[in-house]
Every structure is written in C-alpha cells, then in structure tokens.
Tab-separated table of C-alpha atoms in Angstrom:
chain	number	residue	atom	x	y	z
A	1	MET	CA	-20.882	-11.155	-12.081
A	2	ALA	CA	-23.182	-11.381	-9.054
A	3	PRO	CA	-23.616	-7.853	-7.848
A	4	ASN	CA	-23.381	-8.660	-4.143
A	5	THR	CA	-20.120	-10.580	-4.140
A	6	ARG	CA	-17.419	-9.016	-2.045
A	7	ILE	CA	-13.936	-9.599	-3.477
A	8	ILE	CA	-11.418	-8.986	-0.764
A	9	LEU	CA	-7.668	-8.983	-1.050
A	10	ILE	CA	-5.734	-10.014	2.055
A	11	CYS	CA	-2.250	-8.512	1.826
A	12	SER	CA	0.605	-7.244	3.990
A	13	GLY	CA	3.717	-6.502	2.006
A	14	LYS	CA	5.989	-8.293	4.486
A	15	GLY	CA	6.029	-12.005	4.653
A	16	GLY	CA	5.101	-14.101	7.732
A	17	VAL	CA	2.714	-11.635	9.344
A	18	GLY	CA	-0.297	-13.867	8.981
A	19	LYS	CA	-1.937	-13.288	5.631
A	20	THR	CA	-2.579	-16.953	5.005
A	21	THR	CA	-3.623	-17.705	8.553
A	22	LEU	CA	-6.081	-14.820	8.448
A	23	THR	CA	-7.462	-15.990	5.090
A	24	ALA	CA	-7.953	-19.550	6.361
A	25	ASN	CA	-9.642	-18.500	9.574
A	26	LEU	CA	-11.695	-15.803	8.029
A	27	GLY	CA	-12.829	-18.218	5.344
A	28	ILE	CA	-13.967	-20.784	7.876
A	29	ALA	CA	-15.592	-18.190	10.107
A	30	LEU	CA	-17.559	-16.693	7.235
A	31	ALA	CA	-18.595	-20.101	6.003
A	32	GLN	CA	-19.853	-20.938	9.507
A	33	GLN	CA	-22.077	-17.846	9.394
A	34	GLY	CA	-23.741	-19.447	6.364
A	35	VAL	CA	-22.235	-17.308	3.513
A	36	LYS	CA	-20.719	-19.073	0.538
A	37	THR	CA	-17.039	-18.283	0.605
A	38	ALA	CA	-14.208	-18.996	-1.824
A	39	VAL	CA	-10.568	-18.650	-0.921
A	40	LEU	CA	-8.250	-18.126	-3.839
A	41	ASP	CA	-4.583	-18.783	-3.148
A	42	ALA	CA	-2.781	-16.239	-5.288
A	43	ASP	CA	0.497	-17.071	-3.553
A	44	PHE	CA	0.803	-20.191	-5.646
A	45	GLY	CA	4.621	-20.093	-5.875
A	46	LEU	CA	4.797	-20.927	-2.214
A	47	ARG	CA	1.305	-22.151	-1.604
A	48	ASN	CA	0.335	-22.809	1.996
A	49	LEU	CA	-3.305	-21.990	2.226
A	50	ASP	CA	-4.176	-25.612	1.351
A	51	LEU	CA	-1.939	-26.861	4.177
A	52	LEU	CA	-3.602	-24.570	6.721
A	53	LEU	CA	-7.034	-25.766	5.646
A	54	GLY	CA	-5.938	-29.376	5.623
A	55	LEU	CA	-6.784	-29.748	1.987
A	56	GLU	CA	-3.344	-30.351	0.517
A	57	ASN	CA	-3.978	-33.910	-0.629
A	58	ARG	CA	-7.281	-32.972	-2.345
A	59	ILE	CA	-5.959	-30.549	-4.940
A	60	VAL	CA	-6.173	-31.906	-8.462
A	61	TYR	CA	-6.596	-28.878	-10.681
A	62	THR	CA	-5.833	-25.195	-10.397
A	63	ALA	CA	-7.226	-22.009	-11.809
A	64	GLN	CA	-4.655	-22.513	-14.682
A	65	GLU	CA	-6.538	-25.643	-15.974
A	66	VAL	CA	-9.871	-23.824	-15.561
A	67	LEU	CA	-8.719	-20.970	-17.740
A	68	GLU	CA	-7.134	-23.304	-20.300
A	69	GLU	CA	-10.492	-25.074	-20.311
A	70	THR	CA	-8.988	-28.511	-19.518
A	71	CYS	CA	-11.396	-28.793	-16.550
A	72	ARG	CA	-14.547	-27.132	-15.254
A	73	LEU	CA	-14.486	-24.722	-12.348
A	74	ASP	CA	-16.409	-27.173	-10.078
A	75	GLN	CA	-13.756	-29.795	-10.689
A	76	ALA	CA	-10.988	-27.404	-9.637
A	77	LEU	CA	-12.712	-26.076	-6.575
A	78	VAL	CA	-11.776	-28.000	-3.420
A	79	LYS	CA	-14.663	-28.056	-1.055
A	80	HIS	CA	-13.705	-28.046	2.603
A	81	LYS	CA	-14.217	-31.443	4.224
A	82	ARG	CA	-16.204	-30.137	7.194
A	83	GLU	CA	-17.433	-26.656	6.195
A	84	SER	CA	-19.329	-27.151	3.003
A	85	ASN	CA	-19.764	-23.440	2.377
A	86	LEU	CA	-16.055	-23.013	1.928
A	87	ALA	CA	-14.131	-23.832	-1.208
A	88	LEU	CA	-10.431	-23.420	-2.026
A	89	LEU	CA	-8.981	-22.657	-5.434
A	90	PRO	CA	-5.158	-22.516	-5.948
A	91	ALA	CA	-4.465	-19.827	-8.537
A	92	GLY	CA	-1.685	-21.749	-10.239
A	93	ASN	CA	0.788	-24.486	-10.338
A	94	PRO	CA	3.990	-23.937	-8.251
A	95	ARG	CA	6.097	-25.124	-11.163
A	96	MET	CA	4.724	-22.615	-13.644
A	97	LEU	CA	5.207	-19.355	-11.955
A	98	ASP	CA	4.837	-16.762	-14.669
A	99	TRP	CA	1.771	-17.844	-16.480
A	100	LEU	CA	-0.692	-15.777	-14.481
A	101	LYS	CA	-1.488	-12.285	-15.777
A	102	PRO	CA	-3.862	-9.685	-14.398
A	103	ASP	CA	-6.403	-10.601	-17.119
A	104	ASP	CA	-6.394	-14.271	-16.035
A	105	MET	CA	-6.898	-13.169	-12.440
A	106	GLN	CA	-9.874	-10.987	-13.349
A	107	ARG	CA	-11.433	-13.823	-15.371
A	108	ILE	CA	-11.080	-16.420	-12.653
A	109	VAL	CA	-12.346	-14.032	-9.983
A	110	SER	CA	-15.429	-13.118	-12.070
A	111	MET	CA	-16.126	-16.855	-12.451
A	112	LEU	CA	-15.902	-17.347	-8.688
A	113	ALA	CA	-18.016	-14.260	-8.120
A	114	GLU	CA	-20.962	-15.896	-9.860
A	115	LYS	CA	-21.039	-18.746	-7.338
A	116	PHE	CA	-19.963	-17.202	-4.086
A	117	ASP	CA	-20.865	-14.375	-1.682
A	118	TYR	CA	-17.274	-13.793	-0.710
A	119	VAL	CA	-14.050	-14.260	-2.548
A	120	LEU	CA	-10.927	-13.974	-0.341
A	121	ILE	CA	-7.663	-13.566	-2.212
A	122	ASP	CA	-4.568	-14.623	-0.358
A	123	CYS	CA	-1.878	-12.300	-1.702
A	124	PRO	CA	1.834	-13.147	-1.912
A	125	ALA	CA	4.385	-11.189	0.073
A	126	GLY	CA	6.154	-8.399	-1.744
A	127	VAL	CA	4.969	-5.618	-4.032
A	128	GLU	CA	6.082	-7.168	-7.325
A	129	ASP	CA	4.163	-8.920	-10.047
A	130	GLY	CA	2.544	-11.441	-7.676
A	131	PHE	CA	1.053	-8.685	-5.668
A	132	LYS	CA	-0.043	-6.727	-8.721
A	133	ASN	CA	-1.767	-9.800	-10.207
A	134	ALA	CA	-3.524	-10.579	-6.958
A	135	ALA	CA	-4.656	-6.990	-6.560
A	136	SER	CA	-5.861	-6.579	-10.130
A	137	ALA	CA	-9.180	-8.238	-9.459
A	138	ALA	CA	-9.914	-7.046	-5.912
A	139	GLN	CA	-12.574	-4.612	-4.892
A	140	GLU	CA	-11.644	-4.153	-1.322
A	141	ALA	CA	-8.684	-5.008	0.817
A	142	ILE	CA	-7.679	-6.087	4.261
A	143	VAL	CA	-4.100	-5.129	5.188
A	144	ILE	CA	-2.622	-7.223	7.975
A	145	THR	CA	0.377	-6.200	9.904
A	146	THR	CA	2.159	-6.864	13.221
A	147	PRO	CA	3.294	-4.307	15.733
A	148	GLU	CA	6.839	-4.205	14.342
A	149	ILE	CA	8.271	-1.269	12.455
A	150	SER	CA	9.332	-3.390	9.481
A	151	ALA	CA	5.830	-4.847	9.028
A	152	VAL	CA	4.243	-1.452	9.484
A	153	ARG	CA	6.540	0.148	6.996
A	154	ASP	CA	5.772	-2.547	4.348
A	155	ALA	CA	2.034	-2.244	5.102
A	156	ASP	CA	2.276	1.471	4.502
A	157	ARG	CA	3.928	0.866	1.102
A	158	VAL	CA	1.229	-1.630	0.159
A	159	ILE	CA	-1.541	0.802	1.173
A	160	GLY	CA	0.047	3.445	-1.005
A	161	LEU	CA	-0.054	1.056	-3.931
A	162	LEU	CA	-3.630	-0.006	-3.254
A	163	ASN	CA	-4.690	3.630	-3.168
A	164	THR	CA	-3.530	4.003	-6.799
A	165	LYS	CA	-5.772	1.086	-7.846
A	166	SER	CA	-9.165	2.331	-6.664
A	167	ILE	CA	-9.611	-0.467	-4.124
A	168	LYS	CA	-11.960	0.657	-1.384
A	169	PRO	CA	-12.370	0.289	1.492
A	170	ILE	CA	-8.962	-0.736	2.841
A	171	GLN	CA	-9.185	-2.051	6.418
A	172	LEU	CA	-6.521	-3.001	8.881
A	173	VAL	CA	-6.001	-6.102	11.027
A	174	LEU	CA	-3.310	-5.950	13.634
A	175	ASN	CA	-1.912	-9.387	14.348
A	176	ARG	CA	0.163	-10.891	17.130
A	177	VAL	CA	-0.626	-8.196	19.677
A	178	ARG	CA	0.956	-8.874	23.065
A	179	PRO	CA	-0.815	-6.800	25.746
A	180	LYS	CA	1.933	-7.281	28.277
A	181	MET	CA	4.622	-5.998	25.957
A	182	ILE	CA	2.475	-3.026	25.027
A	183	ALA	CA	1.906	-2.266	28.669
A	184	SER	CA	5.661	-2.227	29.313
A	185	GLN	CA	6.219	-0.159	26.156
A	186	GLU	CA	8.379	-2.770	24.532
A	187	MET	CA	6.003	-3.088	21.621
A	188	LEU	CA	4.385	-0.609	19.251
A	189	SER	CA	0.914	0.184	20.668
A	190	VAL	CA	-2.283	-0.074	18.632
A	191	ASN	CA	-2.335	3.734	18.448
A	192	ASP	CA	1.262	3.869	17.201
A	193	VAL	CA	0.331	1.646	14.231
A	194	THR	CA	-2.980	3.273	13.361
A	195	ASP	CA	-1.290	6.692	13.641
A	196	ILE	CA	1.000	5.827	10.768
A	197	LEU	CA	-1.215	3.755	8.648
A	198	ALA	CA	-4.394	5.872	9.111
A	199	LEU	CA	-6.829	3.046	8.319
A	200	PRO	CA	-10.000	1.876	10.033
A	201	LEU	CA	-9.221	-1.021	12.321
A	202	LEU	CA	-11.163	-4.163	11.408
A	203	GLY	CA	-9.689	-6.134	14.266
A	204	LEU	CA	-6.881	-7.025	16.633
A	205	VAL	CA	-5.582	-10.563	16.934
A	206	LEU	CA	-3.871	-11.525	20.086
A	207	GLU	CA	-0.587	-13.519	20.065
A	208	ASP	CA	-1.515	-17.081	20.646
A	209	GLU	CA	0.490	-20.347	20.623
A	210	GLN	CA	-2.587	-22.226	19.541
A	211	VAL	CA	-2.235	-20.690	16.107
A	212	ILE	CA	0.958	-22.703	15.508
A	213	VAL	CA	-0.673	-25.901	16.716
A	214	SER	CA	-3.713	-25.378	14.414
A	215	THR	CA	-1.449	-24.621	11.463
A	216	ASN	CA	0.435	-27.873	11.883
A	217	ARG	CA	-2.790	-29.819	12.220
A	218	GLY	CA	-4.369	-28.255	9.211
A	219	GLU	CA	-7.385	-27.194	11.217
A	220	PRO	CA	-7.921	-23.438	11.528
A	221	LEU	CA	-8.723	-22.279	15.038
A	222	THR	CA	-12.153	-21.011	13.985
A	223	LEU	CA	-13.102	-24.458	12.710
A	224	THR	CA	-12.560	-26.383	15.929
A	225	GLY	CA	-14.626	-23.976	18.001
A	226	SER	CA	-11.553	-23.304	20.087
A	227	LYS	CA	-11.955	-20.781	22.970
A	228	SER	CA	-8.381	-19.560	22.562
A	229	PRO	CA	-7.884	-15.754	22.324
A	230	ALA	CA	-6.882	-15.752	18.636
A	231	ALA	CA	-9.967	-17.829	17.677
A	232	ARG	CA	-12.177	-15.278	19.337
A	233	CYS	CA	-10.406	-12.439	17.551
A	234	TYR	CA	-10.695	-14.066	14.104
A	235	GLY	CA	-14.354	-14.708	14.737
A	236	ASN	CA	-14.859	-11.045	15.598
A	237	VAL	CA	-13.059	-9.926	12.440
A	238	ALA	CA	-15.466	-12.082	10.362
A	239	ARG	CA	-18.548	-10.742	12.126
A	240	ARG	CA	-17.393	-7.095	11.722
A	241	LEU	CA	-16.790	-7.801	8.089
A	242	GLN	CA	-20.414	-8.875	7.876
A	243	GLY	CA	-21.487	-5.550	9.288
A	244	GLU	CA	-22.018	-6.479	12.943
A	245	ASP	CA	-20.964	-3.802	15.430
A	246	ILE	CA	-18.634	-5.507	17.874
A	247	PRO	CA	-16.344	-3.385	20.054
A	248	LEU	CA	-12.615	-3.901	19.639
A	249	ILE	CA	-10.888	-5.696	22.483
A	250	ASP	CA	-8.771	-3.460	24.717
A	251	PRO	CA	-5.265	-4.853	24.949
A	252	SER	CA	-4.667	-3.181	28.288
A	253	LYS	CA	-7.588	-5.088	29.914
A	254	GLU	CA	-6.880	-8.380	28.174
A	255	GLY	CA	-5.891	-11.242	30.417
A	256	GLN	CA	-6.774	-9.301	33.609
A	257	SER	CA	-10.154	-10.746	34.505
A	258	LEU	CA	-10.493	-13.510	37.055
A	259	ARG	CA	-11.846	-15.873	34.402
A	260	ASP	CA	-8.753	-15.350	32.146
A	261	LYS	CA	-6.505	-15.963	35.130
A	262	PHE	CA	-8.324	-19.130	36.068
A	263	ARG	CA	-8.233	-20.315	32.428
A	264	ARG	CA	-4.493	-19.704	32.332
A	265	LEU	CA	-4.031	-21.593	35.582
A	266	MET	CA	-5.990	-24.543	34.145
A	267	ALA	CA	-3.883	-24.507	31.018
A	268	THR	CA	-0.596	-24.671	32.914
A	269	LYS	CA	0.805	-28.194	33.090
A	270	ILE	CA	1.719	-28.811	36.657
A	271	PHE	CA	3.037	-32.330	36.299
B	1	MET	CA	15.882	23.679	-19.646
B	2	ALA	CA	18.939	22.985	-21.747
B	3	THR	CA	19.298	19.466	-20.476
B	4	LEU	CA	15.768	18.562	-21.466
B	5	SER	CA	16.262	19.349	-25.145
B	6	GLN	CA	18.950	16.620	-25.580
B	7	LYS	CA	16.340	13.889	-25.170
B	8	GLN	CA	13.202	13.592	-27.188
B	9	ILE	CA	10.200	14.702	-25.203
B	10	PHE	CA	6.878	13.358	-26.249
B	11	LYS	CA	4.013	15.577	-25.251
B	12	LEU	CA	0.510	14.131	-24.802
B	13	PRO	CA	-2.446	16.402	-25.689
B	14	SER	CA	-4.455	18.117	-22.934
B	15	CYS	CA	-7.055	15.802	-21.387
B	16	LYS	CA	-9.786	18.219	-22.485
B	17	ARG	CA	-8.870	17.935	-26.109
B	18	ASN	CA	-8.074	14.377	-27.056
B	19	ASP	CA	-7.597	10.969	-25.513
B	20	TRP	CA	-3.888	10.206	-25.203
B	21	ARG	CA	-4.386	6.665	-26.495
B	22	ASN	CA	-5.632	8.081	-29.821
B	23	ALA	CA	-2.839	10.639	-29.952
B	24	LEU	CA	-0.135	8.118	-29.435
B	25	PRO	CA	-0.036	6.385	-32.896
B	26	LYS	CA	0.011	9.736	-34.734
B	27	LYS	CA	3.201	10.647	-32.976
B	28	TYR	CA	5.035	7.361	-33.490
B	29	SER	CA	6.405	8.609	-36.835
B	30	ASP	CA	8.080	11.536	-35.153
B	31	LEU	CA	10.209	9.255	-32.979
B	32	GLU	CA	13.759	8.615	-33.729
B	33	GLU	CA	15.367	7.547	-30.448
B	34	LYS	CA	14.893	4.407	-28.442
B	35	LYS	CA	14.525	6.176	-25.104
B	36	ILE	CA	11.985	8.930	-24.712
B	37	GLU	CA	10.572	11.162	-22.001
B	38	VAL	CA	6.875	11.682	-21.888
B	39	ASP	CA	5.129	14.884	-20.951
B	40	CYS	CA	1.775	13.739	-19.492
B	41	ASN	CA	0.349	17.221	-19.648
B	42	ASP	CA	-2.692	17.538	-17.410
B	43	TRP	CA	-3.639	13.876	-17.433
B	44	SER	CA	-4.094	12.241	-14.114
B	45	PHE	CA	-2.650	8.736	-14.588
B	46	SER	CA	-3.125	5.835	-12.264
B	47	CYS	CA	-0.547	3.011	-12.110
B	48	ARG	CA	-2.692	1.047	-14.553
B	49	ASP	CA	-2.789	3.876	-17.101
B	50	LEU	CA	0.930	4.302	-16.866
B	51	LYS	CA	1.485	0.556	-17.300
B	52	GLN	CA	-0.664	0.750	-20.424
B	53	LEU	CA	1.399	3.601	-21.792
B	54	ILE	CA	4.657	1.751	-21.050
B	55	ASN	CA	3.389	-1.378	-22.772
B	56	LEU	CA	2.226	0.585	-25.859
B	57	LEU	CA	5.681	2.120	-26.113
B	58	GLU	CA	7.471	-1.145	-25.495
B	59	ASN	CA	5.497	-2.791	-28.254
B	60	ILE	CA	7.194	-0.451	-30.720
B	61	GLY	CA	10.536	-0.943	-29.091
B	62	ILE	CA	10.722	2.318	-27.122
B	63	LYS	CA	11.733	2.633	-23.500
B	64	LEU	CA	10.095	5.259	-21.264
B	65	ASP	CA	12.810	7.104	-19.483
B	66	LYS	CA	11.161	9.815	-17.547
B	67	ILE	CA	7.717	11.368	-16.983
B	68	TYR	CA	6.796	15.012	-16.751
B	69	ALA	CA	3.355	15.804	-15.468
B	70	LYS	CA	1.194	18.685	-14.294
B	71	ARG	CA	-0.697	16.497	-11.878
B	72	THR	CA	0.692	15.163	-8.612
B	73	GLU	CA	-1.317	11.915	-8.979
B	74	THR	CA	0.649	11.068	-12.116
B	75	VAL	CA	3.918	11.756	-10.396
B	76	VAL	CA	3.004	9.635	-7.429
B	77	SER	CA	1.897	6.674	-9.630
B	78	ALA	CA	5.058	6.980	-11.756
B	79	SER	CA	7.321	6.947	-8.757
B	80	SER	CA	5.518	3.926	-7.329
B	81	LEU	CA	6.212	2.194	-10.585
B	82	GLY	CA	9.874	3.160	-10.261
B	83	ILE	CA	9.902	5.649	-13.125
B	84	SER	CA	11.541	8.929	-12.475
B	85	ALA	CA	9.035	11.673	-12.579
B	86	GLN	CA	9.003	15.408	-12.370
B	87	LEU	CA	6.190	17.830	-11.837
B	88	ILE	CA	5.940	20.784	-14.151
B	89	LEU	CA	3.763	23.654	-13.108
B	90	PRO	CA	2.232	26.204	-15.439
B	91	ARG	CA	4.427	29.238	-15.161
B	92	PRO	CA	2.692	32.054	-13.353
B	93	ASP	CA	2.076	35.048	-15.567
B	94	LEU	CA	5.320	36.941	-15.576
B	95	GLN	CA	3.682	40.191	-16.586
B	96	GLU	CA	1.871	40.337	-13.344
B	97	SER	CA	4.972	40.160	-11.237
B	98	ASN	CA	5.910	43.348	-9.479
B	99	GLN	CA	8.860	45.366	-10.634
B	100	SER	CA	10.260	45.688	-7.091
B	101	HIS	CA	10.596	41.915	-6.845
B	102	LYS	CA	12.668	41.682	-9.910
B	103	ASP	CA	15.638	39.845	-8.335
B	104	SER	CA	13.459	37.180	-6.931
B	105	SER	CA	11.496	36.626	-10.177
B	106	ALA	CA	13.563	33.527	-10.920
B	107	GLU	CA	12.115	31.980	-7.800
B	108	ASN	CA	8.602	33.200	-8.532
B	109	SER	CA	8.571	31.303	-11.813
B	110	GLU	CA	9.392	28.095	-9.980
B	111	GLY	CA	6.066	28.016	-8.269
B	112	ILE	CA	4.807	25.950	-5.405
B	113	LEU	CA	3.849	22.332	-5.593
B	114	PHE	CA	0.867	21.548	-3.477
B	115	HIS	CA	0.192	17.952	-2.452
B	116	LYS	CA	-2.879	16.992	-0.519
B	117	GLY	CA	-2.891	13.581	1.189
B	118	THR	CA	-0.512	11.339	3.049
B	119	LEU	CA	2.706	10.292	1.407
B	120	ARG	CA	3.246	6.695	2.212
B	121	SER	CA	6.372	4.571	2.388
B	122	GLY	CA	8.013	4.314	-1.074
B	123	GLU	CA	6.282	7.405	-2.467
B	124	GLN	CA	8.336	10.313	-3.547
B	125	ILE	CA	7.721	13.881	-4.743
B	126	GLU	CA	10.279	15.959	-6.380
B	127	HIS	CA	9.827	19.514	-7.547
B	128	GLU	CA	11.785	22.506	-8.804
B	129	GLY	CA	10.511	25.133	-6.454
B	130	HIS	CA	8.743	24.935	-3.073
B	131	ILE	CA	6.649	22.015	-1.877
B	132	LEU	CA	3.636	22.245	0.437
B	133	VAL	CA	2.272	18.945	1.721
B	134	LEU	CA	-1.141	18.896	3.399
B	135	GLY	CA	-0.883	15.589	5.234
B	136	ASP	CA	1.757	13.300	6.741
B	137	VAL	CA	5.006	12.226	5.191
B	138	ASN	CA	5.341	8.627	6.528
B	139	PRO	CA	8.588	6.803	7.287
B	140	GLY	CA	10.156	5.681	3.964
B	141	ALA	CA	8.583	8.477	1.887
B	142	GLN	CA	10.678	11.242	0.426
B	143	VAL	CA	10.056	14.877	-0.426
B	144	SER	CA	12.637	16.915	-2.229
B	145	ALA	CA	12.499	20.430	-3.557
B	146	THR	CA	14.994	23.040	-4.825
B	147	GLY	CA	13.217	25.540	-2.565
B	148	ASP	CA	11.567	25.163	0.819
B	149	VAL	CA	9.615	22.194	2.102
B	150	MET	CA	6.561	22.853	4.251
B	151	ILE	CA	4.553	20.058	5.739
B	152	CYS	CA	1.184	20.668	7.324
B	153	GLY	CA	1.293	17.334	9.160
B	154	ARG	CA	3.983	15.064	10.532
B	155	LEU	CA	7.254	14.639	8.785
B	156	MET	CA	8.460	11.084	9.592
B	157	GLY	CA	10.256	10.276	6.360
B	158	THR	CA	13.057	12.055	4.542
B	159	ALA	CA	12.956	15.692	3.343
B	160	HIS	CA	15.385	17.525	1.127
B	161	ALA	CA	15.100	21.233	0.763
B	162	GLY	CA	17.381	23.478	-1.317
B	163	LYS	CA	18.306	20.639	-3.599
B	164	GLY	CA	20.762	22.033	-6.035
B	165	GLY	CA	22.590	24.087	-3.469
B	166	LYS	CA	20.338	26.755	-1.993
B	167	THR	CA	21.547	26.913	1.566
B	168	SER	CA	18.895	29.341	2.713
B	169	ALA	CA	16.174	26.730	2.131
B	170	LYS	CA	14.322	25.376	5.130
B	171	ILE	CA	12.064	22.540	6.125
B	172	VAL	CA	8.988	23.234	8.244
B	173	ALA	CA	6.620	20.698	9.744
B	174	LEU	CA	3.908	20.659	12.363
B	175	GLN	CA	5.710	17.673	13.823
B	176	LEU	CA	9.319	17.256	12.788
B	177	ARG	CA	10.290	13.653	13.403
B	178	PRO	CA	12.198	12.827	10.210
B	179	LEU	CA	14.457	9.859	9.469
B	180	GLN	CA	16.813	12.159	7.694
B	181	LEU	CA	16.957	15.843	6.743
B	182	ARG	CA	18.865	17.298	3.945
B	183	ILE	CA	19.301	20.998	3.118
B	184	ALA	CA	21.454	21.885	0.108
B	185	ASN	CA	24.445	19.583	0.497
B	186	GLN	CA	24.125	19.072	4.252
B	187	ILE	CA	22.709	15.804	5.614
B	188	ALA	CA	21.520	15.237	9.117
B	189	ARG	CA	19.838	12.402	10.952
B	190	GLY	CA	16.521	13.090	12.671
B	191	PRO	CA	16.466	13.669	16.436
B	192	GLU	CA	16.536	10.467	18.521
B	193	GLU	CA	14.126	11.589	21.183
B	194	LYS	CA	10.596	12.460	20.295
B	195	PRO	CA	9.872	16.201	20.505
B	196	LYS	CA	6.734	17.444	22.258
B	197	ASP	CA	3.461	17.411	20.326
B	198	GLY	CA	1.881	20.587	19.169
B	199	LEU	CA	5.066	22.452	18.385
B	200	ALA	CA	5.776	23.404	14.777
B	201	GLU	CA	9.465	23.249	14.095
B	202	GLU	CA	11.785	24.165	11.315
B	203	ALA	CA	15.169	22.936	10.111
B	204	LEU	CA	17.636	25.236	8.537
B	205	ILE	CA	21.371	25.746	8.057
B	206	GLN	CA	23.107	27.816	10.760
B	207	LYS	CA	26.918	28.140	10.718
B	208	GLY	CA	27.218	25.248	8.321
B	209	THR	CA	25.120	22.667	10.132
B	210	ILE	CA	21.484	21.728	10.078
B	211	VAL	CA	19.717	22.856	13.244
B	212	ILE	CA	16.139	22.385	14.376
B	213	GLN	CA	14.267	25.121	16.231
B	214	PRO	CA	10.721	26.212	16.919
B	215	ALA	CA	9.306	27.534	13.667
B	216	ASN	CA	9.759	31.163	13.030
B	217	SER	CA	6.764	33.089	11.858
B	218	ASN	CA	8.545	35.445	9.520
B	219	GLY	CA	10.768	32.832	7.986
B	220	PHE	CA	9.239	32.737	4.568
B	221	CYS	CA	9.354	36.417	3.746
B	222	LYS	CA	13.078	36.547	3.155
C-alpha cells in the first residue's frame, strides 16, 4: 500500500444529511487541486454517488467483479468525464447485497491505495453491517451532520463506534447551516453541535438550493466553478483537508455584506 | 453471586499470562451448554476483538450471552455490539477495612467504577456499586449503578442510581441536564428549562419524589 494514501470514511449515521453530496463535491474539489482521488461507493444497496457525478451510464463492473477476478481494477474504475484525476468505483451490485465482507473491503481499498492519493469511502446510513464493512478499511473519518437533534444524536452514536475502531482523526462537517435561523435561535447553533460531539470542525456548509439543482444535473457544484455559497464551502473543506489554514465562515456574518445583498438581488427573478 | 453460578462462566486468562485466542480451544472441552457467559478478565477488547471471540464461539455452536470484564473499554465495546456486559472490579482487601465501618462493609466491597472519557449516544455503563464518570454523558447514553452516580461533566443522557432499590442513592453532575433520571424505583424526566452554567447539582429522593437541588458538599459521607 502506498504509504501516503489517505483513506477517509464519510459517514453520518442518519440518512439524507449529505454524505454522498459531500463525497462527490470533495472528490471533484480534490481532483481539481491535482491529487489523484478515488471515490468508493460503499452504499451500493442504494447507490447514488454515480448519479451525483453524472457517471451512472458508464458503470460496467463493480468491486465485486474485481475481487472475483473477472475483470481488472482499471476496467472497473470509472474515470470522471471532465476531471481526469477522479475515479469512481461502486463497491457492489445492488442486487447482491450481502456479498461484501470487511475482508473484501480491505482488499479493494488496498488495491485503490496503490493508485490514488485519496480514497473517499461513501458510507451507507445506519450503524449495521453496511457501516461496519465501510468502516473496516478506513484510516480517518469525516462525520457529517446537520443542525438537527436527530442527526446530531446519530452522529454521536457513529463517533462512539468509530472510536472503538482506532480510526483517527475524526473530523466534523456541519451541513445545511442557515445563518438566519441560527440568529433567531430556531436552529441549533454551531456551538451547540460541537459542544455535544466534541470534534474538530473541518467545515460548515451553508444551506443552498443550488445543491438540489446540481444533484439533478449530475454535476457537483465544485465541478462547474459555481460561485454559490455551498460550492465555496465544499472547496474550503477540500483545502483544509489538504492542510491549508482557512478560517471557518462565521454564520452570523454570512449574507450581510453589500456584495452578498447585491448578488441576492441579481438572483431574484423580477419578471 | 448465586445467580451467576447457574450459567456456565468461561474465564479468560489474564492478559499478562496467555493470549486468550490460545486459551480458548483448551477450554472447549469443558463446555456443556449452548449459551455461555465470558469473563474477559483484564483484557481490553475492541469491537473487533469481541467480534472475533463471538465468531470463534459461534463456529462451535455456542452463543455468547453475557460479558464480564475488569476493563471499561471492554464493557463499552460489548454494549456497542449489543451484548449485555457487566464490570467486575477486584474486591478491595477486606482485611484493611476498619472495624468501625463494619455495617457499611457490604458497600465497600462493591467498589467504584471509574470511567474516563465521554459516553456517546448508544453507549451504556452498568455497575454494581458507585460510578464516577470523568467526561460528559451525551444524550442517548445511559449510566446505571446500584450506588451513587457522579459525573464530572455534563449529564445529558439517562442516569440510574440506586438500581436495585437503594433509595438513598443520588446522582451528582457538574451540569445536570438529563433526559431522564431514575433513582431506585422512581423515574423523573429532566428539567425542561436549562439550568445556569457553573452550578453543580444533585438529584435525590425526598418525600418519595426525585428532586434536584444544588449539590451538597457533605452528601457522600452518609
């Protein structure tokens, strides 16, 4: 295994908080910075990562065929159409759910580690076998959550499980932050969440409608060079992951500057 | 300990002496029942180790029913795998105990369980005796003791003191914001409004109901 490869698990416990969106955007953003990145879709029962990356129709093989030696790893890897540093590998076939074991996961990840600088594992929701398989090969983890008590509770549970597996460091990404709701105390604040979870914050991602648009198009926000708030946040997460020191955005100041107001005005459809 | 002897307990050797994986096959021949309880001794098991132990036992058709351990790490990993686990502490030397404390010697032998670190959602510690947690008890985590529960941190989960009926047991925390409190057979929901920071509080039974009040400095001497 290449010694410098970082194998990062992206997990949340709860479903629908943005694991796959983060994996796709982070994968693209890292690839744009010139590092070779592989994204492994361990959520193969309900696989979506290929949809978000717009690669659904290019999948031929999965990790299953690679391990059964019916194809080579390069054949199974789906290179991204515009970002040549990024490759996708689905961990399995949606019709054969229980074939993957932790050993298989470790084998496929060590194969990927020889070719890539980063391996991002998109973990399924839940804390059952799917999660355990996905976590079995990871070295570090990013836990993503939203400022809701259910998501925070599930993230806490997952962090407890990760702690028993010698996965370090575990970092936190807080998704779908709405500065206005935090200001009016209708939403858990960033401090409320970090207070409970007690993890270093890798980044905040602002709530952004553009995320839905980009998901439906199969073009992650970071790919299109969009100037939308979420795209900026994802870019920052990727740069911090690379070791750059970028200050976190302050939700209380977000959307207050004249430029933001002007941008919002321009985005409003008058007719 | 009468209840324990009904089931077969399978004791692993001390971690200083022998690897438990080597010790296991030697003991297979002793086993008669299909369900056993394993005493993990002073081994500190991660989830992965425990899984391995369970698989080894399942291969020979034996189900692991309960875990006893001397290390809190093992208990936490077992409860995160959904196996019931109990911490056993080495009994303090009874000869050293003072004659004047004779009537409380039963309590002395129970000992105190010390846990350092945050208990996260889904984690659970259970102990016969007192529990001292150095860290937070997060929402969804549970601490239960037959004696008192003392938390040097925030209690945001569920705590049960005096499990088994000891009504004089109490729960103390630097910040008492529990989801639920239980003392002996009484159950209470945590307070709705957040109490002020920096005020250690305790919960105890007064006149048959659980009340919360500022922590009393001489509370533990009784």
